Amino acid sequence: MNLKKNLSILTALAVFQAFAVLPASAQSTDQSETTPVNKATVKSVEVLKKEQTISESDVKSGAETQPTQNDATEEVSPETTEPPATDVTPVEPVTETETPEAEAEEGETPAPAPVEVEQPSAGNQSLQGSTGGDLTLYMNSNKMMQDGKTYLAGQPMAVKNGVSYVAIRALVDRVGYDVKYDNTTKETIIISGEDELRFKTNSTIYTVNGESRSMKGPAYQEKNTFMVPLTSITQALNITYTVNQSAKTVVLNLNTKPAASFTVQKEIFAGDVVTYTTKSSSPKGLAIVDERWTGRQEIFDQPGTYTVTYAVQDSSGQWSDPYSLTIKVEKPNLPPVAMFTTDKEEYKMGEKITYIDQSTDDENAITKTVWDNNALAFFVPGPKTVTITVTDKHGASDSYTKTISITGETLYSLSDFNQLFTPVGDKFTFNGGEVPAMEKVPYTYTDEPSLLIRSNSPETVNTEGIVYQESSFGQTRFMIHHVNNTGKRVKMYVIATNNNPYTAVFEQQNMGFAGPTPFATVAGKLSIDKWFKSIQTGVDTKKMYILPGESKLILTELNAIPMKEGQVISLYSDAFSDYTLDYNVIMIDENKDPFEALATLPVLDRDGVHNRGTYPNATRVITYDQEVGSKPARLPLGDNSSDPNLEGTDPMAHTIASNAGNFGVLYKITLNNVAPNTLISFNPRGGKYSGVALVNGQVVQLASDSRSLSAPNEQGVLHRTGSFGESVTIIFSAAPGSNLPVNLLFTPLPQEK
């Protein structure tokens, strides 16, 4: 052993005695980069290892690296604590084979490499010097690659108790963060933007801005190198990585560039002010200090396509990649042009007026048309002013007004005109006091087997609980209509339980659901509307299998959206099961699990006003073969006389129940002999009514535009026959929230002139 080596050993021993526990850094092996050493004495210090120049052939997994003549290096321990055949996963990358221990030269005792003492770096110098490329770590080796350069860590990646460790200083140097050592608290500190991370030797706890977090293994010192679990430091620094088992590498994504983007409004027209909404960030949490635009204009004077580019700079001086957006500038929007004509300029009183909308828009994008005073006929002579206003998709509008003349001659009376010309789905007023004197259609009905479960009491639910319980098999109809008055957001569920020893099949055949909404009549009408459309299309058919002893949620449209205080839901659905199933309809807090809550829920009492019950034979078939329409007549529904209430039971109160109004009953009415020139209309008798009916397979509103029919002096037009008699089929069910009874009216039409 020569004198030069002895002097190096003595120097190293002296330094180690003073700074035995301080972390060491990794240094670049580029010959052109030499880091000067500041040997000032300080209380808080960092132990750094100077860079050494090596070739690829000199870097070996776990092998000792010889120092160059001018660079003092820390000796790399060839030993790894990794157990044999350890599996590597993306969470804890480890190597599968052990690295053989290097042997010392015979007769010599390896001397520790000398280290240099450096003052802690000030500011973000290490950050500013980082190039930010991906960093490749080699398992069981101290070799690291970044931007084509090779670096050596103070210690190789190591595995202890299944946890992969890396040299913290070597890693964060490459990431570009500040590292300090607090000699008072004995903590290694990493500064990441505004965040401060602190690690302590032999502790599994580290802190981020004072908040404690756990690591999978304790930090430790290995030959003056501070080692921490790889997953902990990458998670703390928000670094993503990938593991390549075959190459025995871990690649850390160290993109440190800031990111920039921006958006503009959806549509831009020449001459409009453009609103630029920018978004920028730094993966290091650095401040954005500058921005750069290319092609930006506050106003584009001419239509066309423009490219605008945006970039930002962070406080370290790095610029983001440019973000470009192609902006299409349209020619300025032209407002629509409102226009209409009439088939004549002069009309008699009671003569039908035909309005022809001739409004135009340069984009064919008229989204709203509003008429004022466009009556189908006028019954007072004189000039009549009619106005149309149209609005396009950009909000621009235009109006046009036309004046027509009404003479003193009468063509039709108001009553005759309404019967002849009121559109199907619209309504008109009449003398409803004449209806009770009309002859009743002497119909009879038959029943189809269908069990109705009507859950409508308490209609206003004041507390969580079970609003209905029943068991059923075969054809079953659910009618559920409730208001939330619990003071909180809730959900309603239907739970089906199979208590049979066999698997049961539950089939949802159709669905009509509406709500939540504050308006009971709206929910009721929409649920019937959707139910009829579902019957027409069959799109809501679902099938599920329920195992013995199993409970499942059915009719899940009901629980899709929470109900706010005061909101209403309304559901109609037909279903079938091949075995008896037990049903529970419940209302609970929106955050509760329905299966867990069911066992503790109370059964709620009826409210004494609304109806609940289980009713068999809930489908009534009316077939009438005699002529109707040759004289005024009516067909009452829901009157408990011609159409008796369904009788059933309240299974929770153990009492007999009567279905007042026959809500939930499906009426299938076939009139095989409707006279020519007959008006079929709908007249409510119990109060306001809002709903729909299926007439010859078509959905007809009662009445249109979400309006209600008022009892007793309004009627909604369902159908008119022509010059020949017809067979007419009407499918009807009373909408929740409306009032019964109702009448179908059959009135001979006046002769057209």
PDB file of N, CA, C and O in Angstrom, residues 127 132 175 177 192-195 236-239 253-260 280-288 312 314 316 318-320:
ATOM      1  N   LEU A 127     -32.402  23.084  -8.711  1.00  0.00           N
ATOM      2  CA  LEU A 127     -33.606  23.022  -9.541  1.00  0.00           C
ATOM      3  C   LEU A 127     -33.335  23.631 -10.902  1.00  0.00           C
ATOM      4  O   LEU A 127     -33.675  23.073 -11.929  1.00  0.00           O
ATOM      5  N   GLY A 132     -34.469  17.794 -16.527  1.00  0.00           N
ATOM      6  CA  GLY A 132     -35.843  17.324 -16.439  1.00  0.00           C
ATOM      7  C   GLY A 132     -36.183  16.115 -17.256  1.00  0.00           C
ATOM      8  O   GLY A 132     -37.350  15.797 -17.414  1.00  0.00           O
ATOM      9  N   VAL A 175     -33.954  15.036  -9.816  1.00  0.00           N
ATOM     10  CA  VAL A 175     -35.271  15.639  -9.963  1.00  0.00           C
ATOM     11  C   VAL A 175     -35.148  17.158 -10.010  1.00  0.00           C
ATOM     12  O   VAL A 175     -35.856  17.829 -10.739  1.00  0.00           O
ATOM     13  N   TYR A 177     -34.697  19.235  -6.913  1.00  0.00           N
ATOM     14  CA  TYR A 177     -35.205  19.923  -5.732  1.00  0.00           C
ATOM     15  C   TYR A 177     -34.054  20.235  -4.776  1.00  0.00           C
ATOM     16  O   TYR A 177     -32.982  19.640  -4.845  1.00  0.00           O
ATOM     17  N   SER A 192     -39.711  21.289  -2.203  1.00  0.00           N
ATOM     18  CA  SER A 192     -40.364  21.113  -3.505  1.00  0.00           C
ATOM     19  C   SER A 192     -41.357  22.240  -3.687  1.00  0.00           C
ATOM     20  O   SER A 192     -42.484  22.176  -3.198  1.00  0.00           O
ATOM     21  N   GLY A 193     -40.948  23.302  -4.397  1.00  0.00           N
ATOM     22  CA  GLY A 193     -41.819  24.461  -4.541  1.00  0.00           C
ATOM     23  C   GLY A 193     -42.117  25.051  -3.176  1.00  0.00           C
ATOM     24  O   GLY A 193     -41.218  25.439  -2.435  1.00  0.00           O
ATOM     25  N   GLU A 194     -43.397  25.097  -2.795  1.00  0.00           N
ATOM     26  CA  GLU A 194     -43.792  25.605  -1.483  1.00  0.00           C
ATOM     27  C   GLU A 194     -43.922  24.489  -0.458  1.00  0.00           C
ATOM     28  O   GLU A 194     -44.279  24.741   0.694  1.00  0.00           O
ATOM     29  N   ASP A 195     -43.655  23.252  -0.866  1.00  0.00           N
ATOM     30  CA  ASP A 195     -43.787  22.110   0.036  1.00  0.00           C
ATOM     31  C   ASP A 195     -42.454  21.768   0.686  1.00  0.00           C
ATOM     32  O   ASP A 195     -41.389  21.886   0.067  1.00  0.00           O
ATOM     33  N   ALA A 236     -44.343  11.134  -2.438  1.00  0.00           N
ATOM     34  CA  ALA A 236     -44.214  12.436  -1.793  1.00  0.00           C
ATOM     35  C   ALA A 236     -43.926  13.536  -2.811  1.00  0.00           C
ATOM     36  O   ALA A 236     -44.404  14.657  -2.678  1.00  0.00           O
ATOM     37  N   LEU A 237     -43.133  13.206  -3.847  1.00  0.00           N
ATOM     38  CA  LEU A 237     -42.759  14.193  -4.857  1.00  0.00           C
ATOM     39  C   LEU A 237     -43.672  14.157  -6.074  1.00  0.00           C
ATOM     40  O   LEU A 237     -43.416  14.835  -7.066  1.00  0.00           O
ATOM     41  N   ASN A 238     -44.728  13.309  -5.998  1.00  0.00           N
ATOM     42  CA  ASN A 238     -45.705  13.219  -7.100  1.00  0.00           C
ATOM     43  C   ASN A 238     -45.022  12.820  -8.406  1.00  0.00           C
ATOM     44  O   ASN A 238     -45.252  13.408  -9.461  1.00  0.00           O
ATOM     45  N   ILE A 239     -44.167  11.797  -8.320  1.00  0.00           N
ATOM     46  CA  ILE A 239     -43.442  11.296  -9.485  1.00  0.00           C
ATOM     47  C   ILE A 239     -44.040   9.947  -9.882  1.00  0.00           C
ATOM     48  O   ILE A 239     -44.185   9.054  -9.050  1.00  0.00           O
ATOM     49  N   ASN A 253     -40.627   9.327 -14.374  1.00  0.00           N
ATOM     50  CA  ASN A 253     -41.020  10.403 -15.272  1.00  0.00           C
ATOM     51  C   ASN A 253     -40.754  11.738 -14.586  1.00  0.00           C
ATOM     52  O   ASN A 253     -41.476  12.140 -13.677  1.00  0.00           O
ATOM     53  N   LEU A 254     -39.745  12.439 -15.051  1.00  0.00           N
ATOM     54  CA  LEU A 254     -39.322  13.676 -14.391  1.00  0.00           C
ATOM     55  C   LEU A 254     -39.559  14.896 -15.264  1.00  0.00           C
ATOM     56  O   LEU A 254     -38.753  15.816 -15.298  1.00  0.00           O
ATOM     57  N   ASN A 255     -40.637  14.873 -15.997  1.00  0.00           N
ATOM     58  CA  ASN A 255     -40.953  16.044 -16.798  1.00  0.00           C
ATOM     59  C   ASN A 255     -41.201  17.231 -15.873  1.00  0.00           C
ATOM     60  O   ASN A 255     -42.166  17.261 -15.118  1.00  0.00           O
ATOM     61  N   THR A 256     -40.337  18.200 -15.936  1.00  0.00           N
ATOM     62  CA  THR A 256     -40.447  19.350 -15.043  1.00  0.00           C
ATOM     63  C   THR A 256     -40.909  20.608 -15.756  1.00  0.00           C
ATOM     64  O   THR A 256     -40.958  21.673 -15.157  1.00  0.00           O
ATOM     65  N   LYS A 257     -41.221  20.485 -17.040  1.00  0.00           N
ATOM     66  CA  LYS A 257     -41.694  21.667 -17.748  1.00  0.00           C
ATOM     67  C   LYS A 257     -43.070  22.077 -17.226  1.00  0.00           C
ATOM     68  O   LYS A 257     -43.888  21.226 -16.892  1.00  0.00           O
ATOM     69  N   PRO A 258     -43.323  23.380 -17.180  1.00  0.00           N
ATOM     70  CA  PRO A 258     -44.695  23.790 -16.875  1.00  0.00           C
ATOM     71  C   PRO A 258     -45.618  23.417 -18.035  1.00  0.00           C
ATOM     72  O   PRO A 258     -45.145  23.100 -19.130  1.00  0.00           O
ATOM     73  N   ALA A 259     -46.888  23.425 -17.782  1.00  0.00           N
ATOM     74  CA  ALA A 259     -47.874  23.095 -18.807  1.00  0.00           C
ATOM     75  C   ALA A 259     -48.792  24.286 -19.022  1.00  0.00           C
ATOM     76  O   ALA A 259     -49.124  25.007 -18.082  1.00  0.00           O
ATOM     77  N   ALA A 260     -49.213  24.485 -20.277  1.00  0.00           N
ATOM     78  CA  ALA A 260     -50.058  25.619 -20.607  1.00  0.00           C
ATOM     79  C   ALA A 260     -51.160  25.182 -21.555  1.00  0.00           C
ATOM     80  O   ALA A 260     -50.963  24.301 -22.400  1.00  0.00           O
ATOM     81  N   SER A 280     -52.551  27.140 -16.527  1.00  0.00           N
ATOM     82  CA  SER A 280     -51.129  26.800 -16.489  1.00  0.00           C
ATOM     83  C   SER A 280     -50.782  26.214 -15.132  1.00  0.00           C
ATOM     84  O   SER A 280     -51.447  26.490 -14.131  1.00  0.00           O
ATOM     85  N   SER A 281     -49.733  25.404 -15.124  1.00  0.00           N
ATOM     86  CA  SER A 281     -49.299  24.780 -13.877  1.00  0.00           C
ATOM     87  C   SER A 281     -47.857  24.341 -14.021  1.00  0.00           C
ATOM     88  O   SER A 281     -47.325  24.229 -15.124  1.00  0.00           O
ATOM     89  N   SER A 282     -47.237  24.103 -12.868  1.00  0.00           N
ATOM     90  CA  SER A 282     -45.872  23.591 -12.814  1.00  0.00           C
ATOM     91  C   SER A 282     -45.872  22.301 -12.022  1.00  0.00           C
ATOM     92  O   SER A 282     -46.432  22.267 -10.915  1.00  0.00           O
ATOM     93  N   PRO A 283     -45.291  21.211 -12.543  1.00  0.00           N
ATOM     94  CA  PRO A 283     -45.245  19.963 -11.774  1.00  0.00           C
ATOM     95  C   PRO A 283     -44.448  20.104 -10.487  1.00  0.00           C
ATOM     96  O   PRO A 283     -44.595  19.303  -9.577  1.00  0.00           O
ATOM     97  N   LYS A 284     -43.596  21.141 -10.411  1.00  0.00           N
ATOM     98  CA  LYS A 284     -42.821  21.376  -9.193  1.00  0.00           C
ATOM     99  C   LYS A 284     -43.516  22.365  -8.256  1.00  0.00           C
ATOM    100  O   LYS A 284     -43.010  22.665  -7.184  1.00  0.00           O
ATOM    101  N   GLY A 285     -44.656  22.875  -8.665  1.00  0.00           N
ATOM    102  CA  GLY A 285     -45.332  23.866  -7.844  1.00  0.00           C
ATOM    103  C   GLY A 285     -44.717  25.243  -7.922  1.00  0.00           C
ATOM    104  O   GLY A 285     -44.960  26.083  -7.056  1.00  0.00           O
ATOM    105  N   LEU A 286     -43.910  25.497  -8.968  1.00  0.00           N
ATOM    106  CA  LEU A 286     -43.264  26.800  -9.096  1.00  0.00           C
ATOM    107  C   LEU A 286     -44.238  27.832  -9.633  1.00  0.00           C
ATOM    108  O   LEU A 286     -45.220  27.508 -10.306  1.00  0.00           O
ATOM    109  N   ALA A 287     -43.932  29.078  -9.364  1.00  0.00           N
ATOM    110  CA  ALA A 287     -44.768  30.161  -9.841  1.00  0.00           C
ATOM    111  C   ALA A 287     -44.593  30.334 -11.345  1.00  0.00           C
ATOM    112  O   ALA A 287     -43.501  30.152 -11.894  1.00  0.00           O
ATOM    113  N   ILE A 288     -45.681  30.658 -12.044  1.00  0.00           N
ATOM    114  CA  ILE A 288     -45.628  31.005 -13.464  1.00  0.00           C
ATOM    115  C   ILE A 288     -45.347  32.497 -13.542  1.00  0.00           C
ATOM    116  O   ILE A 288     -46.108  33.317 -13.010  1.00  0.00           O
ATOM    117  N   VAL A 312     -45.984  29.249 -21.348  1.00  0.00           N
ATOM    118  CA  VAL A 312     -45.701  29.939 -20.091  1.00  0.00           C
ATOM    119  C   VAL A 312     -44.304  29.566 -19.604  1.00  0.00           C
ATOM    120  O   VAL A 312     -43.748  28.523 -19.973  1.00  0.00           O
ATOM    121  N   ASP A 314     -41.866  29.205 -15.999  1.00  0.00           N
ATOM    122  CA  ASP A 314     -41.903  29.161 -14.541  1.00  0.00           C
ATOM    123  C   ASP A 314     -40.716  29.909 -13.955  1.00  0.00           C
ATOM    124  O   ASP A 314     -39.856  30.419 -14.676  1.00  0.00           O
ATOM    125  N   SER A 316     -38.129  28.953 -12.580  1.00  0.00           N
ATOM    126  CA  SER A 316     -36.791  28.400 -12.815  1.00  0.00           C
ATOM    127  C   SER A 316     -36.274  28.759 -14.192  1.00  0.00           C
ATOM    128  O   SER A 316     -35.133  28.448 -14.529  1.00  0.00           O
ATOM    129  N   GLN A 318     -37.792  27.684 -17.083  1.00  0.00           N
ATOM    130  CA  GLN A 318     -38.232  26.731 -18.099  1.00  0.00           C
ATOM    131  C   GLN A 318     -39.522  27.195 -18.755  1.00  0.00           C
ATOM    132  O   GLN A 318     -40.433  27.665 -18.081  1.00  0.00           O
ATOM    133  N   TRP A 319     -39.584  27.017 -20.071  1.00  0.00           N
ATOM    134  CA  TRP A 319     -40.786  27.304 -20.833  1.00  0.00           C
ATOM    135  C   TRP A 319     -41.558  26.023 -21.085  1.00  0.00           C
ATOM    136  O   TRP A 319     -40.977  24.952 -21.267  1.00  0.00           O
ATOM    137  N   SER A 320     -42.858  26.137 -21.106  1.00  0.00           N
ATOM    138  CA  SER A 320     -43.702  24.988 -21.443  1.00  0.00           C
ATOM    139  C   SER A 320     -43.630  24.709 -22.935  1.00  0.00           C
ATOM    140  O   SER A 320     -43.169  25.550 -23.720  1.00  0.00           O
TER     141      SER A 320
END
